[in-house]
Amino acid sequence: MKDRRILIFAGTTEGRKLSEYLAQNGARLYICVATAYGESLLPKGENVTVSCKRLDSRQMQELIREYAPCLVVDATHPFACEATRNIKTACTACGKEYMRLNREEAGAGNCIYVESIEEAVAFLQETSGNILAVTGSKELAAYTRLENYQERLYARVLSSADAVRKCEELAIRGRHLLCMQGPFSEELNYALLKEYGIEWMVTKESGKTGGFPEKLAATERAGVKLIAVGRPLQEKGYGYDAMRKYLAERLELERDFRPVKISIVGAGTGSADFLTVRAKEICEEAELIIGARRVAEAAAGKRQEVFYAYRPEEIAGYIKRHPEYQKIAVVFSGDTGFYSGAKKLMGVLKEEDMLKDADTEVIPGISSVSYFSARIGVSWEDAALASVHGRECNIVITVRENKKTFLLLGGTDGAAHMCRRLTDFGYGELEVCVGENLSCPDEKISAGKAEEFCGHISGPLALLYIYNPDGGRQAAGCGILDESFIRGKVPMTKGEVRTVSLAKLKVCRDSIVYDIGAGTGSVAVEAARLAALGKVYAFEEKGEAAELIDRNKYKFGTENLSVVKGHVPEVLEGVERPDCVFIGGSGGCLKEILRKVTEGCQKVRIVINAVSLETVSIAMQWIGELKEHGKCRVEEEEILQLSVAKAREIGRYHMMTGQNPIFIISMTVFGETI
């Protein structure tokens, strides 16, 4: 069995986190800390032994020989030079592997660097103003060399009896003594600096987890000068993440069974100011932040690792390859439930079986629509919400059916492209607003008519608001007058026949519809209005008819109608499979067309218009062959003859004039066909 006994000298946050990770994953630990408070923070368990006794080099050697670990981890504070030397000496004497857990440095920043506390005090002797020392109670004696140190110096130390006693011995007491337990946020550091009128702050360069970035940010914000005492030892070692990954592989830990928390977070509109309180808490607790660069940078603090990605497969792959992270926050812009990548990510994680042992939480955010509507003073509870960011949208139909439309855009020409579409379909006079870089310093909101934005270059993430005062006022269902269509000399399915045929076709809002032998496109246009969220393909062989269909498409604003010119059934190849098929003209190829449109379909609704008995005979013969074949079934089969007579004026009288009778054949076909 793999030897998993490890001796850890854990005097830092990283040491505690490493101990928790190893304890949760089957390692046997002996953990040494210097204080009872440090002991109280460490994990408990039958495989964990904790000691809070201070050890010299000889005592360390005795412990190593008695416990016999496979390796020793030095996770003491970067400034605990003596402890590090003693641990190294003990490991060498006992022939044990020594590993150093280094704290990552926070980087240079706008501050004054010195090599020691003594050098910092010497520098301060030439200055005036209040000083906040956060270098620890052991270092406070050096500050007593400052003139009037009892008036200038404010000391922030641990809330332990030993620390308070040392401050009392140095006459640092009352308002000048701040007993607190870190780490401290930027806000708290800033509040202390302002409350005590601090002009100088002295700290050790304690790295990210030691709160150095928060101190640096607070001093810059408050206009306070920061003096940083550099690290006395520049040692080789592992960072926390590298150490955890190395030990997981070296000790063959049961890391696949450890609890993992994956939080999927809505990051709001882009600015960190619009993260919700809960989202901030989740991101601050996370060890790893994943997201597109803009939102990840807004959500990440100064301590987390960040991986820039937005594709669900890439995110899931990274999480799978890095089992050392226990708390992960994946951030998406806007709200997780509104056109977000969160839905697809959850699906990918489920497919990869990554949610079985994980604690998963979804945190909603402030959507860009919510923010934008507030900025322009428009309510959105009665608005249509749509997106063309990586997807298709029948924007013209949406605008026609709604007074208010909010549209998420994509690309720098998103606003221009949408406004050109609106203008092409006769909506160029509508009032629109474009919102760019919302909530960010370079936020821009522009208003005008749609036709004025046809050349607009917007930011890659933008919103478009469209107001149509007549939206939703068109008649529901079918019923466009025949005279309203652009007709030419091309045959057209008459209104009454068209209405009955479409009723039999049972078009849904998201149906894919074929109109074969479309003529002027009257059936295709009305079907496109019914299938507002779907798509209609009008197949027509004659050039004049194809042009008429296209003209009627723009006249009636049916942008979800596509004209396919050519001979059917050949041109059906490559077109997405239909839900509904209307055959108004077959060109003598009815049986071939029926075979083609039902080929591979699980379910398709078919309506045929026939004016001759021969066409009815072919249709009935095909239905008989279909049933005989036995690998599919036909339901709701119906044949009706429709005769229509319409009144026309003859002088002072109205006479009824009959139209040619027509057969309407309808059916639903399920399953494989011949």
XYZ file of C-alpha atoms in Angstrom:
674
model
C 0.000 0.000 0.000
C 1.211 3.509 -0.830
C 2.897 5.271 2.132
C 0.806 8.413 2.680
C 2.247 9.669 5.962
C 3.191 13.333 5.717
C 4.626 15.741 8.274
C 3.495 19.327 7.672
C 4.766 22.459 9.396
C 1.706 24.588 8.686
C 1.998 28.189 9.735
C 0.162 29.757 6.799
C -3.228 29.791 5.079
C -1.724 27.681 2.288
C -0.541 25.152 4.859
C -4.030 24.875 6.333
C -5.632 24.505 2.889
C -3.113 21.846 1.875
C -3.773 19.974 5.125
C -7.542 20.054 4.484
C -7.059 18.762 0.956
C -4.757 15.922 1.982
C -6.941 14.930 4.949
C -10.052 14.748 2.750
C -8.300 12.510 0.257
C -6.857 9.715 2.359
C -3.445 10.984 3.493
C -2.192 10.463 7.102
C -1.005 13.764 8.551
C 1.043 15.010 11.465
C 0.654 18.801 11.525
C 2.808 21.171 13.556
C 1.733 24.769 14.286
C 3.068 27.380 16.698
C -0.152 28.514 18.415
C -3.360 27.113 19.869
C -5.305 29.384 17.540
C -3.530 27.838 14.554
C -4.425 24.406 15.894
C -8.121 25.341 16.062
C -8.211 26.098 12.337
C -6.835 22.752 11.191
C -8.895 19.760 10.027
C -9.948 17.042 12.441
C -10.042 13.305 11.798
C -8.707 9.930 12.809
C -5.845 10.238 10.293
C -4.850 13.714 11.521
C -2.587 14.520 14.488
C -1.986 18.173 15.419
C 0.642 19.647 17.745
C 0.958 23.291 18.768
C 4.346 22.979 20.524
C 7.252 25.044 19.269
C 10.089 22.719 18.232
C 13.819 23.323 17.822
C 15.952 21.404 15.313
C 16.697 18.517 17.703
C 13.026 18.059 18.611
C 12.121 18.126 14.905
C 14.592 15.321 14.261
C 13.091 13.241 17.068
C 9.595 13.747 15.647
C 10.668 12.793 12.126
C 12.338 9.569 13.333
C 9.317 8.642 15.462
C 6.583 9.431 12.899
C 8.639 8.253 9.870
C 6.817 10.298 7.170
C 7.438 9.702 3.488
C 8.176 13.428 3.123
C 8.147 16.688 5.085
C 6.329 19.815 3.879
C 7.516 23.220 5.075
C 4.464 25.496 4.874
C 5.698 28.053 7.425
C 5.445 31.816 6.906
C 7.887 33.326 4.367
C 9.439 35.370 7.188
C 9.851 32.413 9.571
C 13.503 32.045 8.519
C 14.674 30.228 11.644
C 11.885 27.646 11.445
C 12.714 26.932 7.791
C 16.423 26.476 8.575
C 15.607 24.081 11.438
C 13.209 22.008 9.277
C 15.801 21.716 6.514
C 18.519 20.698 8.984
C 16.251 18.060 10.567
C 15.306 16.572 7.179
C 18.951 16.364 6.105
C 19.952 14.704 9.382
C 17.107 12.137 9.092
C 17.455 11.529 5.360
C 13.886 12.663 4.629
C 12.639 14.504 1.546
C 12.054 18.227 2.184
C 9.467 20.161 0.189
C 8.904 23.890 0.474
C 5.398 25.314 -0.035
C 6.079 28.812 -1.286
C 3.617 31.644 -1.018
C 3.149 33.377 -4.332
C 4.444 36.928 -4.349
C 1.944 39.605 -5.216
C 4.196 41.586 -7.555
C 5.816 44.998 -7.366
C 3.071 47.566 -7.262
C 3.343 51.236 -6.307
C 5.146 50.994 -2.990
C 8.520 51.396 -1.265
C 10.458 48.142 -0.823
C 12.967 47.631 1.982
C 14.923 44.556 3.062
C 14.138 44.582 6.789
C 12.010 46.108 9.556
C 15.087 48.037 10.729
C 15.447 49.619 7.288
C 11.749 50.532 7.302
C 12.103 52.225 10.714
C 15.192 54.091 9.546
C 13.246 55.392 6.575
C 10.305 56.449 8.776
C 12.594 58.435 11.069
C 12.880 61.006 8.268
C 9.086 61.317 7.862
C 6.050 62.571 9.753
C 2.468 61.335 10.003
C 0.657 58.373 11.511
C 1.949 54.852 10.882
C -0.034 51.596 10.705
C 2.283 48.645 11.376
C 0.915 45.259 10.314
C 4.226 43.391 10.521
C 3.391 41.359 13.648
C 3.862 41.753 17.392
C 7.376 40.260 17.321
C 8.667 43.150 15.211
C 7.157 46.039 17.193
C 10.210 46.674 19.396
C 12.073 48.102 16.385
C 9.496 50.911 16.076
C 10.296 52.234 19.554
C 13.343 53.957 18.029
C 10.976 56.389 16.347
C 10.546 59.740 18.041
C 7.011 60.037 19.500
C 6.276 56.456 18.425
C 3.500 56.227 21.034
C 1.635 58.999 19.187
C 2.518 58.063 15.599
C 2.312 54.274 15.724
C -0.844 52.148 15.368
C -0.245 48.408 15.606
C -2.515 45.748 14.127
C -1.761 42.399 15.772
C -3.414 39.037 16.417
C -6.026 38.893 19.145
C -3.904 36.621 21.338
C -2.846 37.146 24.966
C 0.827 36.912 23.976
C 0.501 39.633 21.331
C -1.393 41.962 23.680
C 1.207 41.409 26.424
C 4.085 42.349 24.096
C 2.277 45.529 23.021
C 1.603 46.428 26.671
C 5.326 46.064 27.459
C 6.087 48.541 24.671
C 3.401 50.990 25.906
C 1.299 50.438 22.771
C -2.221 50.414 24.107
C -5.719 51.903 23.893
C -6.739 53.322 20.523
C -3.287 52.555 19.143
C -3.689 48.801 19.631
C -5.846 46.994 17.024
C -6.316 43.303 17.810
C -7.777 41.499 14.795
C -7.567 38.223 12.905
C -6.948 38.312 9.157
C -6.946 38.028 6.267
C -8.403 41.493 5.661
C -10.361 42.808 2.690
C -9.485 45.944 0.760
C -12.549 47.657 2.275
C -11.503 46.957 5.874
C -7.924 48.067 5.223
C -9.214 51.254 3.627
C -11.586 51.930 6.542
C -8.756 51.597 9.088
C -6.481 53.878 7.097
C -9.138 56.591 6.944
C -10.349 56.145 10.541
C -6.890 56.611 12.090
C -5.565 59.215 9.648
C -2.757 56.931 8.489
C -0.088 58.283 6.144
C 2.298 55.294 6.203
C 1.518 51.570 6.248
C 4.270 49.025 6.886
C 3.719 45.400 5.877
C 5.640 42.308 4.934
C 5.436 41.201 1.319
C 3.156 38.336 2.337
C 1.854 37.346 -1.090
C -1.684 36.933 -2.364
C -3.051 34.767 0.425
C -1.396 36.982 3.014
C -3.530 39.888 1.824
C -0.773 41.974 0.230
C -2.832 42.911 -2.886
C -5.691 44.130 -0.667
C -3.286 46.278 1.349
C -1.735 47.711 -1.789
C -5.145 48.511 -3.308
C -6.370 50.121 -0.069
C -3.302 52.371 0.294
C -3.499 53.496 -3.336
C -7.180 54.287 -2.882
C -6.627 56.170 0.379
C -3.537 58.048 -0.816
C -1.365 56.330 1.815
C 2.269 55.336 1.172
C 3.015 51.620 1.557
C 6.365 50.306 2.802
C 6.855 46.611 1.988
C 9.485 44.506 3.717
C 10.777 42.047 1.118
C 11.204 38.369 1.808
C 14.438 37.488 3.614
C 14.848 34.098 1.869
C 14.438 33.508 -1.859
C 13.867 29.751 -1.847
C 12.992 27.200 -4.449
C 9.739 25.372 -3.892
C 6.208 24.727 -5.075
C 3.299 27.119 -5.282
C 0.100 25.926 -3.640
C -1.597 24.607 -6.789
C 1.560 22.908 -8.071
C 2.186 21.325 -4.651
C -1.364 20.007 -4.416
C -1.237 18.532 -7.903
C 2.183 16.962 -7.292
C 1.113 15.325 -4.034
C -2.145 14.064 -5.563
C -0.139 12.197 -8.206
C 2.760 11.200 -5.953
C 0.540 9.732 -3.213
C -2.144 8.383 -5.593
C -4.806 10.127 -3.542
C -8.488 9.297 -3.889
C -9.094 12.682 -5.456
C -11.846 11.443 -7.786
C -14.043 10.866 -4.723
C -13.467 14.118 -2.912
C -16.283 16.681 -2.618
C -16.061 19.448 -5.250
C -18.126 22.611 -5.373
C -18.871 23.999 -8.828
C -20.709 27.311 -8.814
C -22.109 28.699 -12.064
C -22.359 32.430 -11.557
C -24.165 35.180 -13.438
C -21.633 38.023 -13.494
C -24.118 40.727 -14.430
C -23.585 43.413 -17.023
C -19.793 43.498 -16.997
C -18.810 45.843 -14.197
C -17.745 44.372 -10.842
C -20.105 46.907 -9.240
C -23.083 44.945 -10.573
C -22.118 41.549 -9.174
C -24.662 40.468 -6.598
C -23.537 40.055 -2.992
C -23.931 36.281 -3.242
C -21.963 36.174 -6.500
C -19.120 38.117 -4.850
C -19.098 35.728 -1.895
C -18.929 32.688 -4.167
C -16.102 34.184 -6.243
C -14.122 35.216 -3.154
C -14.379 31.670 -1.754
C -13.413 30.017 -5.042
C -9.920 28.719 -5.672
C -10.400 28.910 -9.438
C -12.370 31.355 -11.589
C -13.265 30.327 -15.153
C -14.875 32.601 -17.716
C -14.407 34.857 -20.715
C -11.699 37.405 -19.992
C -13.994 40.403 -19.455
C -16.308 38.750 -16.937
C -13.599 36.644 -15.275
C -11.466 39.718 -14.568
C -14.483 41.518 -13.114
C -15.385 38.581 -10.860
C -11.942 37.417 -9.764
C -10.303 38.705 -6.622
C -6.590 38.932 -6.066
C -6.132 35.424 -4.684
C -7.792 33.103 -7.163
C -6.331 31.356 -10.138
C -8.072 32.371 -13.372
C -8.593 30.363 -16.556
C -10.044 32.262 -19.504
C -12.599 30.180 -21.413
C -16.271 30.394 -22.391
C -16.907 27.242 -24.438
C -18.603 24.595 -22.241
C -16.482 21.725 -23.583
C -13.271 23.644 -22.873
C -14.443 24.547 -19.364
C -15.429 20.968 -18.521
C -12.151 19.657 -19.901
C -10.096 22.031 -17.771
C -12.014 21.117 -14.602
C -11.479 17.432 -15.368
C -7.737 17.891 -15.918
C -7.306 19.838 -12.668
C -8.777 17.802 -9.811
C -6.667 19.784 -7.335
C -9.269 22.577 -7.278
C -12.071 21.974 -4.782
C -14.016 25.219 -5.167
C -14.603 26.436 -8.701
C -16.660 29.391 -9.931
C -17.596 29.506 -13.617
C -18.808 32.991 -14.508
C -21.026 33.965 -17.419
C -22.083 37.466 -18.383
C -25.599 38.584 -17.528
C -28.036 36.199 -15.882
C -27.521 32.419 -15.889
C -31.106 31.821 -17.029
C -31.241 34.322 -19.897
C -29.455 33.315 -23.133
C -26.488 32.155 -21.065
C -23.855 29.476 -21.622
C -24.790 28.118 -18.183
C -27.473 25.801 -19.594
C -25.144 24.158 -22.090
C -22.352 23.851 -19.507
C -24.668 22.013 -17.118
C -25.519 19.622 -19.938
C -21.850 18.981 -20.730
C -20.976 18.443 -17.058
C -23.850 15.983 -16.784
C -22.762 14.114 -19.919
C -19.220 13.868 -18.539
C -20.631 12.502 -15.245
C -19.001 15.390 -13.364
C -22.044 16.340 -11.276
C -22.515 13.035 -9.466
C -20.253 13.850 -6.499
C -20.149 17.622 -6.919
C -22.024 20.246 -4.963
C -23.385 22.392 -7.790
C -24.978 25.791 -7.359
C -26.329 28.255 -9.930
C -26.218 31.933 -8.952
C -28.392 34.310 -11.031
C -27.111 37.709 -12.050
C -28.409 41.077 -13.229
C -29.287 40.675 -16.904
C -28.224 43.275 -19.447
C -31.892 43.727 -20.422
C -32.844 44.577 -16.838
C -30.034 47.132 -16.624
C -30.655 48.597 -20.096
C -34.400 48.977 -19.578
C -33.736 50.858 -16.339
C -31.249 53.174 -18.066
C -33.659 54.127 -20.868
C -36.711 54.241 -18.596
C -38.694 51.452 -20.242
C -40.387 48.560 -18.456
C -39.662 45.116 -19.877
C -42.361 42.877 -18.387
C -44.435 43.270 -21.594
C -41.508 43.165 -24.026
C -40.287 40.404 -26.332
C -36.783 39.206 -25.434
C -34.563 37.699 -28.120
C -30.923 37.122 -28.989
C -28.852 36.930 -32.168
C -25.629 36.396 -30.217
C -24.542 33.090 -31.760
C -28.081 32.161 -32.862
C -30.789 32.988 -35.396
C -33.821 35.156 -34.695
C -36.800 36.157 -36.837
C -36.453 39.756 -35.708
C -38.904 41.233 -38.225
C -41.692 38.877 -37.141
C -40.867 39.500 -33.481
C -41.065 43.263 -34.001
C -44.293 42.945 -35.998
C -45.961 40.981 -33.180
C -44.735 43.110 -30.237
C -44.710 46.783 -29.283
C -41.412 46.396 -27.395
C -38.465 44.192 -28.327
C -35.096 43.834 -26.569
C -32.467 42.103 -28.682
C -29.049 40.841 -27.548
C -26.581 41.543 -30.351
C -23.330 39.906 -31.407
C -20.351 41.311 -33.337
C -19.454 44.918 -34.082
C -22.021 45.160 -36.917
C -24.863 43.569 -34.930
C -26.908 46.756 -34.565
C -26.319 47.774 -38.166
C -27.294 44.348 -39.513
C -30.533 44.226 -37.520
C -31.489 47.773 -38.479
C -30.836 47.025 -42.155
C -33.147 44.015 -41.907
C -35.839 46.152 -40.296
C -35.426 48.812 -42.967
C -35.553 46.261 -45.810
C -38.871 44.955 -44.471
C -40.399 48.412 -44.151
C -39.678 49.187 -40.495
C -36.947 51.806 -40.985
C -39.046 54.524 -39.289
C -39.274 52.679 -35.959
C -37.567 54.221 -32.915
C -34.618 52.218 -31.591
C -31.978 52.501 -28.829
C -28.550 50.855 -28.884
C -26.759 50.156 -25.597
C -23.028 49.361 -25.657
C -20.563 48.360 -22.898
C -23.333 48.670 -20.350
C -22.321 49.557 -16.762
C -18.696 50.051 -17.829
C -16.828 53.398 -17.877
C -17.172 53.570 -21.691
C -20.923 52.874 -21.652
C -22.726 54.369 -24.637
C -26.480 54.620 -25.322
C -27.693 55.962 -28.678
C -31.248 56.586 -29.909
C -32.852 57.300 -33.288
C -34.691 55.646 -36.164
C -33.736 52.172 -37.331
C -32.727 53.432 -40.779
C -30.230 55.816 -39.137
C -28.288 52.887 -37.622
C -27.770 50.878 -40.821
C -24.062 51.758 -40.778
C -23.558 51.817 -37.004
C -20.452 50.152 -35.586
C -21.114 48.960 -32.038
C -19.186 47.145 -29.351
C -19.070 43.331 -29.533
C -21.589 43.093 -26.686
C -24.563 45.389 -27.227
C -28.351 45.533 -26.947
C -30.974 46.888 -29.295
C -34.371 48.158 -28.114
C -37.070 48.515 -30.789
C -40.429 50.208 -30.278
C -43.261 49.414 -32.699
C -46.487 51.257 -31.709
C -48.511 48.963 -34.009
C -46.907 45.747 -32.809
C -49.281 42.856 -32.205
C -52.220 44.488 -33.985
C -52.250 42.275 -37.095
C -55.040 39.706 -37.400
C -54.350 36.331 -35.841
C -54.307 33.221 -38.029
C -54.898 33.205 -41.811
C -56.969 35.514 -43.918
C -54.853 37.802 -46.113
C -57.026 39.002 -48.982
C -56.092 37.604 -52.378
C -55.953 41.164 -53.757
C -53.206 42.031 -51.264
C -50.670 39.666 -52.848
C -48.436 40.706 -55.729
C -49.692 38.237 -58.351
C -48.563 38.793 -61.913
C -49.666 35.941 -64.195
C -48.697 33.171 -61.774
C -51.413 30.825 -60.373
C -52.332 31.324 -56.741
C -54.134 29.205 -54.150
C -57.334 31.131 -53.415
C -58.027 32.481 -49.946
C -60.782 30.040 -48.897
C -58.825 26.994 -50.091
C -55.668 28.415 -48.521
C -57.397 28.852 -45.155
C -58.795 25.310 -45.080
C -55.499 23.817 -46.306
C -53.462 25.608 -43.623
C -55.947 24.538 -40.960
C -55.469 20.934 -42.085
C -51.679 21.406 -42.184
C -51.657 22.198 -38.420
C -48.682 24.561 -38.508
C -47.092 25.244 -35.104
C -45.083 28.346 -34.131
C -41.792 26.478 -34.492
C -42.666 24.256 -37.476
C -40.425 23.671 -40.479
C -42.802 23.982 -43.452
C -42.429 23.096 -47.153
C -44.614 24.804 -49.771
C -44.008 22.806 -52.969
C -45.132 24.419 -56.206
C -45.492 27.699 -54.328
C -46.692 29.929 -57.216
C -47.064 33.465 -55.851
C -46.182 32.220 -52.372
C -49.581 32.915 -50.771
C -49.539 29.664 -48.754
C -45.849 30.131 -47.874
C -46.432 33.689 -46.629
C -49.393 32.741 -44.431
C -47.539 29.660 -43.142
C -44.540 31.848 -42.264
C -46.777 34.153 -40.227
C -48.119 31.120 -38.344
C -44.635 29.607 -37.851
C -43.127 32.767 -36.362
C -40.408 30.783 -34.556
C -39.931 28.284 -37.360
C -38.996 28.408 -41.017
C -40.806 28.057 -44.361
C -39.232 26.899 -47.630
C -41.062 27.831 -50.822
C -40.021 25.541 -53.721
C -40.675 26.911 -57.191
C -39.230 25.977 -60.575
C -40.358 29.017 -62.592
C -38.225 32.157 -62.374
C -41.120 34.627 -62.556
C -42.942 32.859 -59.716
C -39.785 32.733 -57.555
C -39.393 36.512 -57.961
C -43.041 37.076 -56.953
C -42.593 34.939 -53.832
C -39.568 37.020 -52.843
C -41.466 40.277 -53.372
C -44.402 39.028 -51.276
C -41.962 37.888 -48.590
C -40.760 41.488 -48.112
C -44.222 42.978 -48.479
C -45.620 40.885 -45.622
C -42.479 40.900 -43.454
C -41.982 37.126 -43.425
C -38.193 36.985 -43.097
C -38.403 33.327 -42.031
C -39.441 32.427 -45.598
C -36.721 31.140 -47.941
C -37.248 30.726 -51.702
C -35.661 27.609 -53.237
C -35.625 27.723 -57.035
C -35.378 24.496 -59.036
C -37.064 21.252 -59.964
C -38.655 19.229 -57.192
C -37.798 16.662 -55.862
C -34.106 17.251 -56.765
C -33.866 20.601 -54.894
C -35.228 19.044 -51.686
C -31.810 17.509 -51.103
C -29.896 19.232 -48.307
C -32.858 21.200 -46.927
C -33.687 20.554 -43.255
C -36.360 17.943 -42.645
C -39.951 19.237 -42.573
C -42.708 19.004 -39.977
C -45.418 20.119 -42.423
C -45.576 19.766 -46.220
C -48.079 21.519 -48.498
C -48.127 20.352 -52.119
C -49.952 22.771 -54.379
C -48.283 21.642 -57.595
C -46.174 18.569 -58.273
C -45.264 18.866 -61.945
C -46.208 15.226 -62.476
C -43.827 13.977 -59.774
C -46.248 13.586 -56.864
C -45.223 10.085 -55.792
C -41.494 10.929 -55.940
C -42.103 14.097 -53.903
C -44.105 12.203 -51.273
C -41.371 9.584 -50.933
C -38.715 12.275 -50.581
C -40.473 14.408 -47.973
C -41.313 11.416 -45.783
C -37.926 9.741 -46.103
C -36.292 9.509 -42.686
C -38.995 11.548 -40.935
C -40.398 10.292 -37.659
C -43.530 12.380 -38.148
C -44.667 14.667 -40.949
C -48.027 16.306 -41.691
C -48.940 16.424 -45.401
C -51.667 18.364 -47.229
C -52.164 17.999 -50.987
C -54.333 20.207 -53.202
C -55.603 18.376 -56.304
C -57.846 19.611 -59.098
C -57.881 16.355 -61.117
C -59.063 12.854 -60.292
C -55.763 11.480 -61.609
C -53.825 13.360 -58.916
C -56.214 12.024 -56.262
C -55.672 8.512 -57.626
C -51.867 8.800 -57.409
C -52.092 10.082 -53.843
C -54.423 7.261 -52.797
C -52.223 4.669 -54.485
C -49.172 5.954 -52.581
C -51.068 5.846 -49.273
C -52.043 2.225 -50.016
C -48.437 1.259 -50.770
C -47.336 3.033 -47.579
C -49.725 0.998 -45.446
C -48.859 -2.230 -47.240
C -45.181 -1.700 -46.606
C -45.909 -1.952 -42.885
C -42.941 0.018 -41.516
C -44.929 3.166 -40.932
C -48.429 4.205 -40.113
C -50.830 6.810 -41.461
C -53.190 8.679 -39.126
C -55.809 11.415 -39.493
C -56.174 10.517 -43.161
C -58.871 12.617 -44.858
C -60.052 13.545 -48.325
C -62.502 16.376 -48.804
C -63.831 18.275 -51.772
C -64.187 22.009 -51.365
C -66.507 24.008 -53.609
C -66.587 27.785 -53.197
C -68.990 30.263 -54.764
C -68.517 34.026 -54.395
C -70.939 36.822 -55.167
C -70.237 39.340 -57.914
C -72.193 42.407 -58.936
C -74.205 42.342 -62.140
C -75.893 45.699 -62.437
C -78.141 46.149 -59.397
C -77.897 42.455 -58.500
C -75.415 40.030 -56.931
C -74.954 36.671 -58.593
C -73.038 33.712 -57.124
C -70.154 32.499 -59.261
C -68.708 29.097 -58.506
C -64.967 28.381 -58.499
C -63.496 25.089 -59.649
C -63.958 22.430 -56.968
C -60.725 21.212 -55.343
C -59.743 18.080 -53.453
C -57.836 18.564 -50.181
C -56.040 15.401 -49.066
C -54.481 15.434 -45.588
C -52.653 12.882 -43.426
C -49.971 12.408 -40.783
C -47.221 9.896 -41.586
C -45.174 8.245 -38.812
C -42.022 6.187 -39.110
C -39.880 4.770 -41.922
C -41.366 4.976 -45.428
C -40.770 3.248 -48.758
